[in-house]
PDB file of C-alpha atoms in Angstrom:
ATOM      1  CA  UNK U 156      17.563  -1.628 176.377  1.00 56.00           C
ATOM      2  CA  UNK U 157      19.568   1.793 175.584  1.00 56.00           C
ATOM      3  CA  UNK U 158      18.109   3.207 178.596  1.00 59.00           C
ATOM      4  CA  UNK U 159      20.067   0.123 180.508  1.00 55.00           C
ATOM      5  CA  UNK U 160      23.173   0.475 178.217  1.00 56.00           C
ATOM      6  CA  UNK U 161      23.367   4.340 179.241  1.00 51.00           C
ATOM      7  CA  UNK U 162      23.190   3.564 182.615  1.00 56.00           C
ATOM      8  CA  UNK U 163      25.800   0.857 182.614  1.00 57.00           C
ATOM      9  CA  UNK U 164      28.374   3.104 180.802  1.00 57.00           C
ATOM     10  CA  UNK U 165      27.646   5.748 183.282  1.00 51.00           C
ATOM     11  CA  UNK U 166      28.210   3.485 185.963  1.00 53.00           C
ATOM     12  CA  UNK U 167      31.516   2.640 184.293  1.00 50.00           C
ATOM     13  CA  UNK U 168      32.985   6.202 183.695  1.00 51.00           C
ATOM     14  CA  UNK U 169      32.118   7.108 187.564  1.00 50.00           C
ATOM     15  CA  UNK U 170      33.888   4.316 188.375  1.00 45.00           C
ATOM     16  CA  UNK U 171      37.048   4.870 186.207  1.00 44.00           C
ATOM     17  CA  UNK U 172      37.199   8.888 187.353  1.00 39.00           C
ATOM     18  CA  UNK U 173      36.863   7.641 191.468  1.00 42.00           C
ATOM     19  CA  UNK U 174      40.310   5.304 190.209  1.00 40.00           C
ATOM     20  CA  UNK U 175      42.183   8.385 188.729  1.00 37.00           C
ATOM     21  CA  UNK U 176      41.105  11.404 191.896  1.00 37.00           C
ATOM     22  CA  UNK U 177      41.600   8.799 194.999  1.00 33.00           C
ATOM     23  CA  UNK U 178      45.425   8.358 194.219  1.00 37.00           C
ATOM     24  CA  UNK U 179      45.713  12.142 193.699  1.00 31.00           C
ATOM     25  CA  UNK U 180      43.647  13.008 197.218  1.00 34.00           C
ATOM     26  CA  UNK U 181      45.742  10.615 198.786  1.00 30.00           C
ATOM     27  CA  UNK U 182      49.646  11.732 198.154  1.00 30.00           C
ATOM     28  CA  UNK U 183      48.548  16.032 198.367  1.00 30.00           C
ATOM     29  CA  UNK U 184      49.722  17.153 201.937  1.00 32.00           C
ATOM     30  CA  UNK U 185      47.418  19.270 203.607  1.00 31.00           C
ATOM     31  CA  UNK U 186      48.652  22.628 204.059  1.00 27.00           C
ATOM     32  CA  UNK U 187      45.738  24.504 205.083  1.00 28.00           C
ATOM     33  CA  UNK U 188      47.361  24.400 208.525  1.00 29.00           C
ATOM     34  CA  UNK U 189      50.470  25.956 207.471  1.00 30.00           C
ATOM     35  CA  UNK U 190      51.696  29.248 208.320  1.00 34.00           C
ATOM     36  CA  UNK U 191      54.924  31.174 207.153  1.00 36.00           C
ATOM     37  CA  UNK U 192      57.506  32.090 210.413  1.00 37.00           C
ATOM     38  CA  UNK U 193      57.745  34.963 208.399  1.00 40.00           C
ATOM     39  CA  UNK U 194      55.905  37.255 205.260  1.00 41.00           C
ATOM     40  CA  UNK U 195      57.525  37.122 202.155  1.00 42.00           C
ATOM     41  CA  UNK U 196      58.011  39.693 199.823  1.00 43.00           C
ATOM     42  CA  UNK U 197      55.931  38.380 196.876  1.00 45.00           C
ATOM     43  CA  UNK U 198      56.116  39.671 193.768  1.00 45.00           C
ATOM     44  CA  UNK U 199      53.345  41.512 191.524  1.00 46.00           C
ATOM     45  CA  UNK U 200      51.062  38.646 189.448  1.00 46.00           C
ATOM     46  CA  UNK U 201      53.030  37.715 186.485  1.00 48.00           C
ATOM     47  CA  UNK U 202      55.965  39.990 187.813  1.00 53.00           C
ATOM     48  CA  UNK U 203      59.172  38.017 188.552  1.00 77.00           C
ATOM     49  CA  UNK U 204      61.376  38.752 191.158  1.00 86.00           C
ATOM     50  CA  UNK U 205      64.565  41.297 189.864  1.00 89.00           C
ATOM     51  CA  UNK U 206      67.281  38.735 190.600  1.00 91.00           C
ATOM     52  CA  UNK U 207      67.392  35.455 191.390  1.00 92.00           C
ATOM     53  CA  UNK U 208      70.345  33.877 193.435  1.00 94.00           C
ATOM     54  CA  UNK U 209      71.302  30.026 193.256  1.00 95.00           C
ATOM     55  CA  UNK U 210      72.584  27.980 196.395  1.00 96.00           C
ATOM     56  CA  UNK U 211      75.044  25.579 196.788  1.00 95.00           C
ATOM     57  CA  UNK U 212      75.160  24.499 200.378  1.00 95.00           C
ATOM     58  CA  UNK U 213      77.601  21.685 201.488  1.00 92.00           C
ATOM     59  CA  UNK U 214      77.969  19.148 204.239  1.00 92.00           C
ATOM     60  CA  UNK U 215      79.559  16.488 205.681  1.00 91.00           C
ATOM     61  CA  UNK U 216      80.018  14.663 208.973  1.00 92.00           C
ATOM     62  CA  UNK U 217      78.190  16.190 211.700  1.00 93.00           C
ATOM     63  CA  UNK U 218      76.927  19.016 209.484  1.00 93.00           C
ATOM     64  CA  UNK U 219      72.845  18.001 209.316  1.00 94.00           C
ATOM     65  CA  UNK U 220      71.911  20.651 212.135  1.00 95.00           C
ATOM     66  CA  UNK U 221      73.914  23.535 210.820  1.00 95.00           C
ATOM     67  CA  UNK U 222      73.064  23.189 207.008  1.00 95.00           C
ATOM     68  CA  UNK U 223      69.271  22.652 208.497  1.00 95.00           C
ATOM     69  CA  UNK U 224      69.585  25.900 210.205  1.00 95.00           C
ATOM     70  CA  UNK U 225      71.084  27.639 207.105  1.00 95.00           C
ATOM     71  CA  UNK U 226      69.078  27.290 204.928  1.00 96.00           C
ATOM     72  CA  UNK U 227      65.827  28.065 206.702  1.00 95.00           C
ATOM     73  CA  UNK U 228      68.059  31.635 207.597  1.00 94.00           C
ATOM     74  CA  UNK U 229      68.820  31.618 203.922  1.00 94.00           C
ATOM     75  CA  UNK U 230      65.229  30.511 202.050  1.00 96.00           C
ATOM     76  CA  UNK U 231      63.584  32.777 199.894  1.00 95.00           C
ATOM     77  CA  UNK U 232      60.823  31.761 197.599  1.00 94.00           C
ATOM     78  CA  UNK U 233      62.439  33.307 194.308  1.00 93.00           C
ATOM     79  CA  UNK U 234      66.171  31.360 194.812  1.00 95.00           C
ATOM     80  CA  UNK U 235      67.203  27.816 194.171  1.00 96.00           C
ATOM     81  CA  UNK U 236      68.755  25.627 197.100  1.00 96.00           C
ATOM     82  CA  UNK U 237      71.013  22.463 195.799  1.00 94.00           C
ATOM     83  CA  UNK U 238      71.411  20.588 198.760  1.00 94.00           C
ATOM     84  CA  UNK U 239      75.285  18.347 198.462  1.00 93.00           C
ATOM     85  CA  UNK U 240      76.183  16.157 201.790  1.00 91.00           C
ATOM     86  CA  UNK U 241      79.665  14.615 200.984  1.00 89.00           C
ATOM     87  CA  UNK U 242      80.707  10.972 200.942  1.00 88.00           C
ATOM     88  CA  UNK U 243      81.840  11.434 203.999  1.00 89.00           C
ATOM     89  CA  UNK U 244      78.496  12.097 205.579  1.00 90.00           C
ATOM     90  CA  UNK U 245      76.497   8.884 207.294  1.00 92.00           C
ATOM     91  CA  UNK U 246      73.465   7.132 205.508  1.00 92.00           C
ATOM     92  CA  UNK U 247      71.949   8.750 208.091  1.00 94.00           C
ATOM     93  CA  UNK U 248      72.804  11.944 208.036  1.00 94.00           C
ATOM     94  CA  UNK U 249      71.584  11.607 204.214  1.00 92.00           C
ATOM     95  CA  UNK U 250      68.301  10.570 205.456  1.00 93.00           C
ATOM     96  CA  UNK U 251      68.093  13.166 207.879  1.00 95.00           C
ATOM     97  CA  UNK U 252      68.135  16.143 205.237  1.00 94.00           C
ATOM     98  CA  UNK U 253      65.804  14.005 202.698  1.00 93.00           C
ATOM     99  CA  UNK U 254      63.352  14.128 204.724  1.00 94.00           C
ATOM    100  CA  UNK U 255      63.897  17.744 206.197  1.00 95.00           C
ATOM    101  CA  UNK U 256      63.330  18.852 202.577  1.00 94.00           C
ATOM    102  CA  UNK U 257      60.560  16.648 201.800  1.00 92.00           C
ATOM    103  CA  UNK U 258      58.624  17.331 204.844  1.00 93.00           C
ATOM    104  CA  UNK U 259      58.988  20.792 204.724  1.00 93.00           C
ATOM    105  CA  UNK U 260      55.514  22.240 203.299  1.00 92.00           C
ATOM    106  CA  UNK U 261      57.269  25.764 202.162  1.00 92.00           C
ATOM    107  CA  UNK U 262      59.685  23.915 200.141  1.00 92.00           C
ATOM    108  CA  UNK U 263      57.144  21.465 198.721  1.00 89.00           C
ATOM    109  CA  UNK U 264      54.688  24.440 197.491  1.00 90.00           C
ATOM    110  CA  UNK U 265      57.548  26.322 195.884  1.00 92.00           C
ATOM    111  CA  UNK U 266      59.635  23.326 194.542  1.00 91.00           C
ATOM    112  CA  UNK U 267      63.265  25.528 195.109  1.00 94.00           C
ATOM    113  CA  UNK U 268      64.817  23.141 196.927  1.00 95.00           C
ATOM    114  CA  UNK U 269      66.316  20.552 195.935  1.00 94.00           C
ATOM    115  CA  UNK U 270      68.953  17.103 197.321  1.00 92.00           C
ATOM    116  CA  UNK U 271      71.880  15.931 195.518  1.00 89.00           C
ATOM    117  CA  UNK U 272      70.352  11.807 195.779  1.00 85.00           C
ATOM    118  CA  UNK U 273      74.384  10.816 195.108  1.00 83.00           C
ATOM    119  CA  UNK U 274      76.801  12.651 197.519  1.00 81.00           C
ATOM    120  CA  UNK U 275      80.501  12.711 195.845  1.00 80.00           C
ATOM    121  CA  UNK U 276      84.037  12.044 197.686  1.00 82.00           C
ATOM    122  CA  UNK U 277      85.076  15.585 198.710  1.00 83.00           C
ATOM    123  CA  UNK U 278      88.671  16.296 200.175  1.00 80.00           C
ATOM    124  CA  UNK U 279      88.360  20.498 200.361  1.00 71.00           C
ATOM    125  CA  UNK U 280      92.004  20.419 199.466  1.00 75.00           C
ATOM    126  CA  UNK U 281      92.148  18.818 195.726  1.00 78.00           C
ATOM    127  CA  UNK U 282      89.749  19.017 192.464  1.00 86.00           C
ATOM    128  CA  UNK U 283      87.189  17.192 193.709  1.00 85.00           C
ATOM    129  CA  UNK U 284      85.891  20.893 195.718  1.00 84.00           C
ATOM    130  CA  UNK U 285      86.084  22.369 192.261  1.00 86.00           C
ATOM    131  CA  UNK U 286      84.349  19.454 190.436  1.00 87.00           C
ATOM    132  CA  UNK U 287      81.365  19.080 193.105  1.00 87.00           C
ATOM    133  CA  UNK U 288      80.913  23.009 192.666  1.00 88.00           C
ATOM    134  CA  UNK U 289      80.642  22.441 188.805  1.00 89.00           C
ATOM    135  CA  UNK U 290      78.799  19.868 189.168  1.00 88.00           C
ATOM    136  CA  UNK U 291      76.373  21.554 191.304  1.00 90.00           C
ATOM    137  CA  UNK U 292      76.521  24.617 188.731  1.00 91.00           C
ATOM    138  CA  UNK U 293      75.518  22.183 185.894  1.00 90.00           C
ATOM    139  CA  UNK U 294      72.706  21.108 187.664  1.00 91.00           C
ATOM    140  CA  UNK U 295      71.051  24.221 188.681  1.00 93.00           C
ATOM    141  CA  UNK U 296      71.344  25.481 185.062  1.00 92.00           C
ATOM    142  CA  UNK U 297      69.403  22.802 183.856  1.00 92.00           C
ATOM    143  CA  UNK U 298      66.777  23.080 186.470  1.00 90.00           C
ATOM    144  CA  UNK U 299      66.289  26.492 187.024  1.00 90.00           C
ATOM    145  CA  UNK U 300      66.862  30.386 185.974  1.00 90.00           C
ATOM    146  CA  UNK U 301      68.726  32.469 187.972  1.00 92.00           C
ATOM    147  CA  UNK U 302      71.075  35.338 187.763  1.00 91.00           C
ATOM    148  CA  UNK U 303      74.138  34.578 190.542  1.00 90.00           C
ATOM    149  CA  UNK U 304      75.824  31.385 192.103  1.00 93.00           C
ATOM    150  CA  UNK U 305      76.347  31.594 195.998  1.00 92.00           C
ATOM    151  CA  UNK U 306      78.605  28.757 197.024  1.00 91.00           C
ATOM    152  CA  UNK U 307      78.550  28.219 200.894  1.00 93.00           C
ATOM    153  CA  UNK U 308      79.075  25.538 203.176  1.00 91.00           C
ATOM    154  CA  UNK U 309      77.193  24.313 206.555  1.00 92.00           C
ATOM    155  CA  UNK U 310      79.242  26.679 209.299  1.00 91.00           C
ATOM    156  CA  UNK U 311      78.550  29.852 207.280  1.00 92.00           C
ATOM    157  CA  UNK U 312      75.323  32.514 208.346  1.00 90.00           C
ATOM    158  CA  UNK U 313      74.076  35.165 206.311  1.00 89.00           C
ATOM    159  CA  UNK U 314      74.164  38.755 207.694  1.00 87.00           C
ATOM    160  CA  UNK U 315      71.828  40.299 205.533  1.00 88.00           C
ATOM    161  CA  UNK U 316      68.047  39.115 204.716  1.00 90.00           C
ATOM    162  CA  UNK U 317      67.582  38.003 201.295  1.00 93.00           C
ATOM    163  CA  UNK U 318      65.086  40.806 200.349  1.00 91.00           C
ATOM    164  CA  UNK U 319      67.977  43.089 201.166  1.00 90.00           C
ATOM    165  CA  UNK U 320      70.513  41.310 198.953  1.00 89.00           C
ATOM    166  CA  UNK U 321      67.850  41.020 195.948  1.00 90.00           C
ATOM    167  CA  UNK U 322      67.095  44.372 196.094  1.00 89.00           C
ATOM    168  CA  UNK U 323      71.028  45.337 196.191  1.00 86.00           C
ATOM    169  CA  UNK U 324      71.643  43.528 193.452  1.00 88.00           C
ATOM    170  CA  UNK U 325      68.676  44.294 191.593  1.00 87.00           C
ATOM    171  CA  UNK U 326      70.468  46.978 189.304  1.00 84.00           C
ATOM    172  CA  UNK U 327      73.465  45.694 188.585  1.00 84.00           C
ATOM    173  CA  UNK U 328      74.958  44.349 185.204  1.00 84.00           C
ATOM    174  CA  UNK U 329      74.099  40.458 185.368  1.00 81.00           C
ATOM    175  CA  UNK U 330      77.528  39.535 184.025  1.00 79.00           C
ATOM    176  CA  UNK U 331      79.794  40.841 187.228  1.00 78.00           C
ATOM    177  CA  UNK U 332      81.491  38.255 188.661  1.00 76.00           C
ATOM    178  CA  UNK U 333      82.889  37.946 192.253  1.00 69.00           C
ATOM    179  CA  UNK U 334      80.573  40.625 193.384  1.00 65.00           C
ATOM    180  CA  UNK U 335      80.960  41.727 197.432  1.00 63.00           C
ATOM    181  CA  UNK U 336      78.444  42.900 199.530  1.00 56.00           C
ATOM    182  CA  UNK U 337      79.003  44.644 202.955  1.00 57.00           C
ATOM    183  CA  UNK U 338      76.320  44.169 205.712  1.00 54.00           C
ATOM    184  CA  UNK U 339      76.321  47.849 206.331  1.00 57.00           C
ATOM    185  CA  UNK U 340      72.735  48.856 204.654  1.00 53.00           C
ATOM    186  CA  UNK U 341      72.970  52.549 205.551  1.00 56.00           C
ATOM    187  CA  UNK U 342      72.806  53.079 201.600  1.00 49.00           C
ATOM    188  CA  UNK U 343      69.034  52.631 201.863  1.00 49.00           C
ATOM    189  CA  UNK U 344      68.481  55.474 203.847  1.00 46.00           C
ATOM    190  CA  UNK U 345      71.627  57.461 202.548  1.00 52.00           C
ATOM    191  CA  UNK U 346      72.203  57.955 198.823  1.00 47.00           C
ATOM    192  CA  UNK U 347      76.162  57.981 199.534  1.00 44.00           C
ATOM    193  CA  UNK U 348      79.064  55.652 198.525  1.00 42.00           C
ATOM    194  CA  UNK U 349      78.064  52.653 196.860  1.00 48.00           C
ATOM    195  CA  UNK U 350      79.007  49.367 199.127  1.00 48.00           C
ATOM    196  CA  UNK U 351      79.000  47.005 196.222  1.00 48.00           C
ATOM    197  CA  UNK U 352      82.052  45.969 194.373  1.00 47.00           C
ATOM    198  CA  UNK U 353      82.891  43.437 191.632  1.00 46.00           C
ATOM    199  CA  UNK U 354      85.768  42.239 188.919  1.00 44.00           C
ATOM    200  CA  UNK U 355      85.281  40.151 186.195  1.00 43.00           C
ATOM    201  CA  UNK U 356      88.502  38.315 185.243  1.00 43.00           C
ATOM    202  CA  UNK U 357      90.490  40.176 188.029  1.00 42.00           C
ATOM    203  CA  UNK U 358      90.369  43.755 186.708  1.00 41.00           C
ATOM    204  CA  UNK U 359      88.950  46.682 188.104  1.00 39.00           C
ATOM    205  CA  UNK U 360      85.461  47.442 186.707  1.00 39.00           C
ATOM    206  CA  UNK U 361      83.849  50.468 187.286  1.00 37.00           C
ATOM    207  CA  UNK U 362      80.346  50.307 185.681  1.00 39.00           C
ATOM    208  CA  UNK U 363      78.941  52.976 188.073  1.00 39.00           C
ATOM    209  CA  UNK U 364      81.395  55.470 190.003  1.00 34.00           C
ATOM    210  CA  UNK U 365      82.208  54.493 193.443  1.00 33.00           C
ATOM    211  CA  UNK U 366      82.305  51.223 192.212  1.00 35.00           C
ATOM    212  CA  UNK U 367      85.850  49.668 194.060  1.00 33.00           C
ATOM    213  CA  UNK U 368      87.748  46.451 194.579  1.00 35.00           C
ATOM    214  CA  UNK U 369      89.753  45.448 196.946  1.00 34.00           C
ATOM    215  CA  UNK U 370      91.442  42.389 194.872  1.00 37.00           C
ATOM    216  CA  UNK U 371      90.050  39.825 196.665  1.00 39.00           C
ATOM    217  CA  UNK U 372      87.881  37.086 194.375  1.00 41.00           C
ATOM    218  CA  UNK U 373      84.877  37.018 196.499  1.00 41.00           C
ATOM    219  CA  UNK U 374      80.670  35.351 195.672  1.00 46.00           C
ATOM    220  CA  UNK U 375      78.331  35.496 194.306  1.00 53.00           C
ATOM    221  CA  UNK U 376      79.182  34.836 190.600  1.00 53.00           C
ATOM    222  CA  UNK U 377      77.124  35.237 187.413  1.00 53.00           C
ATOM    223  CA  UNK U 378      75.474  33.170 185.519  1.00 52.00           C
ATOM    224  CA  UNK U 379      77.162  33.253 181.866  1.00 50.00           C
ATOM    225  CA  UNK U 380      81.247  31.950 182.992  1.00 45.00           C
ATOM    226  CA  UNK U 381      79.508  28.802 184.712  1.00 45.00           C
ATOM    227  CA  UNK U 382      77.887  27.970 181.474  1.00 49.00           C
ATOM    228  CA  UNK U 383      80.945  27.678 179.750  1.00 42.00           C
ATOM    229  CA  UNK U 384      82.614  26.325 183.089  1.00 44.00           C
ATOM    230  CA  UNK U 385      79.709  23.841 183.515  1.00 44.00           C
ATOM    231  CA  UNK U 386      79.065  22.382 179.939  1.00 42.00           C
TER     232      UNK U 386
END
């Protein structure tokens, strides 16, 4: 009789365990296929990358393949992409990039990309720019660390590989604000004039000599203003 009753309750638990791993094996995407375009710089176990930038790309009408092709130029596995395509975009369109993202086994295995779900009314020429850019600030501070907000839109291209832009940034200050960078990466090879620049609150700042600005508000910004900014 407890010879039975063992087996019976063992018979039970194997059956309760095949209900909880056959739901699992059947929603993991098999990436065992899957090869990179191109090696990443990966960091050291345990050692984070020095900065980490945060992405606001936007679209609208007729924007799907150029914010596609953006930000595969732009991905890097230590940023954050917020994906925004306006009202103005098509149901379609919305689909589209959904399942672009969700498809995508790079941006599955690193979970850095994300889809705004509810696009908002943009005009580009009233508050509703600077309140989707908030917005979009608000949300990438609650789901995710990073050092500098990069706000572009669908028809921009980036000149300069993102290793190169983490690494130029890697010893600055984290609370510049409208930081340039030039595309000229001679500095690498060439310990001369500095080709980074920044202001914080429009003034001059010179935190290392050769250190200029040119008075033009430029990206990325820091972190700390768009927590006050964002709430």
């Amino acid at each position: 009789m407890g010879i039975k009753l063992l087996i019976i309750s063992f018979i039970l638990i194997s059956f309760a365990f095949s209900f909880l791993y056959i739901p699992t094996h059947l929603t993991m995407p098999n990436l065992r296929n899957f090869r990179p375009t191109k090696p990443f710089i990966l960091p050291e176990p345990g050692k984070p990358y020095p900065v980490s930038f945060a992405y606001l790309i936007s679209g609208s009408k007729g924007d799907a393949p150029k914010l596609k092709r953006l930000l595969l130029s732009l991905y890097h596995p230590g940023n954050h992409y917020l994906i925004h395509m306006d009202y103005d975009a098509t149901e379609a369109e919305h689909k589209e990039i959904a399942e672009f993202v969700s498809s995508d086994p790079t941006f599955f295995q690193i979970g850095n990309v994300w889809v705004v779900g509810k696009p908002n009314l943009v005009t580009y020429r009233g508050p509703t720019m600077l309140a989707n850019t908030l917005h979009a600030m608000s949300m990438l501070l609650r789901i995710a660390k990073w050092d500098w907000f990069i706000n572009l839109s669908a028809s921009d291209y980036p000149l300069v590989t993102q290793d190169d832009l983490i690494h130029a940034f890697s010893d600055l200050p984290k609370d510049l604000n409208f930081i340039q960078h030039t595309s000229h990466l001679g500095w690498k090879l060439q310990k001369g004039l500095q080709n980074r620049r920044g202001t914080t609150n429009g003034h001059i700042l010179f935190p290392k000599v050769h250190l200029i600005d040119i008075g033009k508000d430029g990206i990325p910004s820091s972190h700390k203003p768009e927590e006050v900014a964002a709430g």
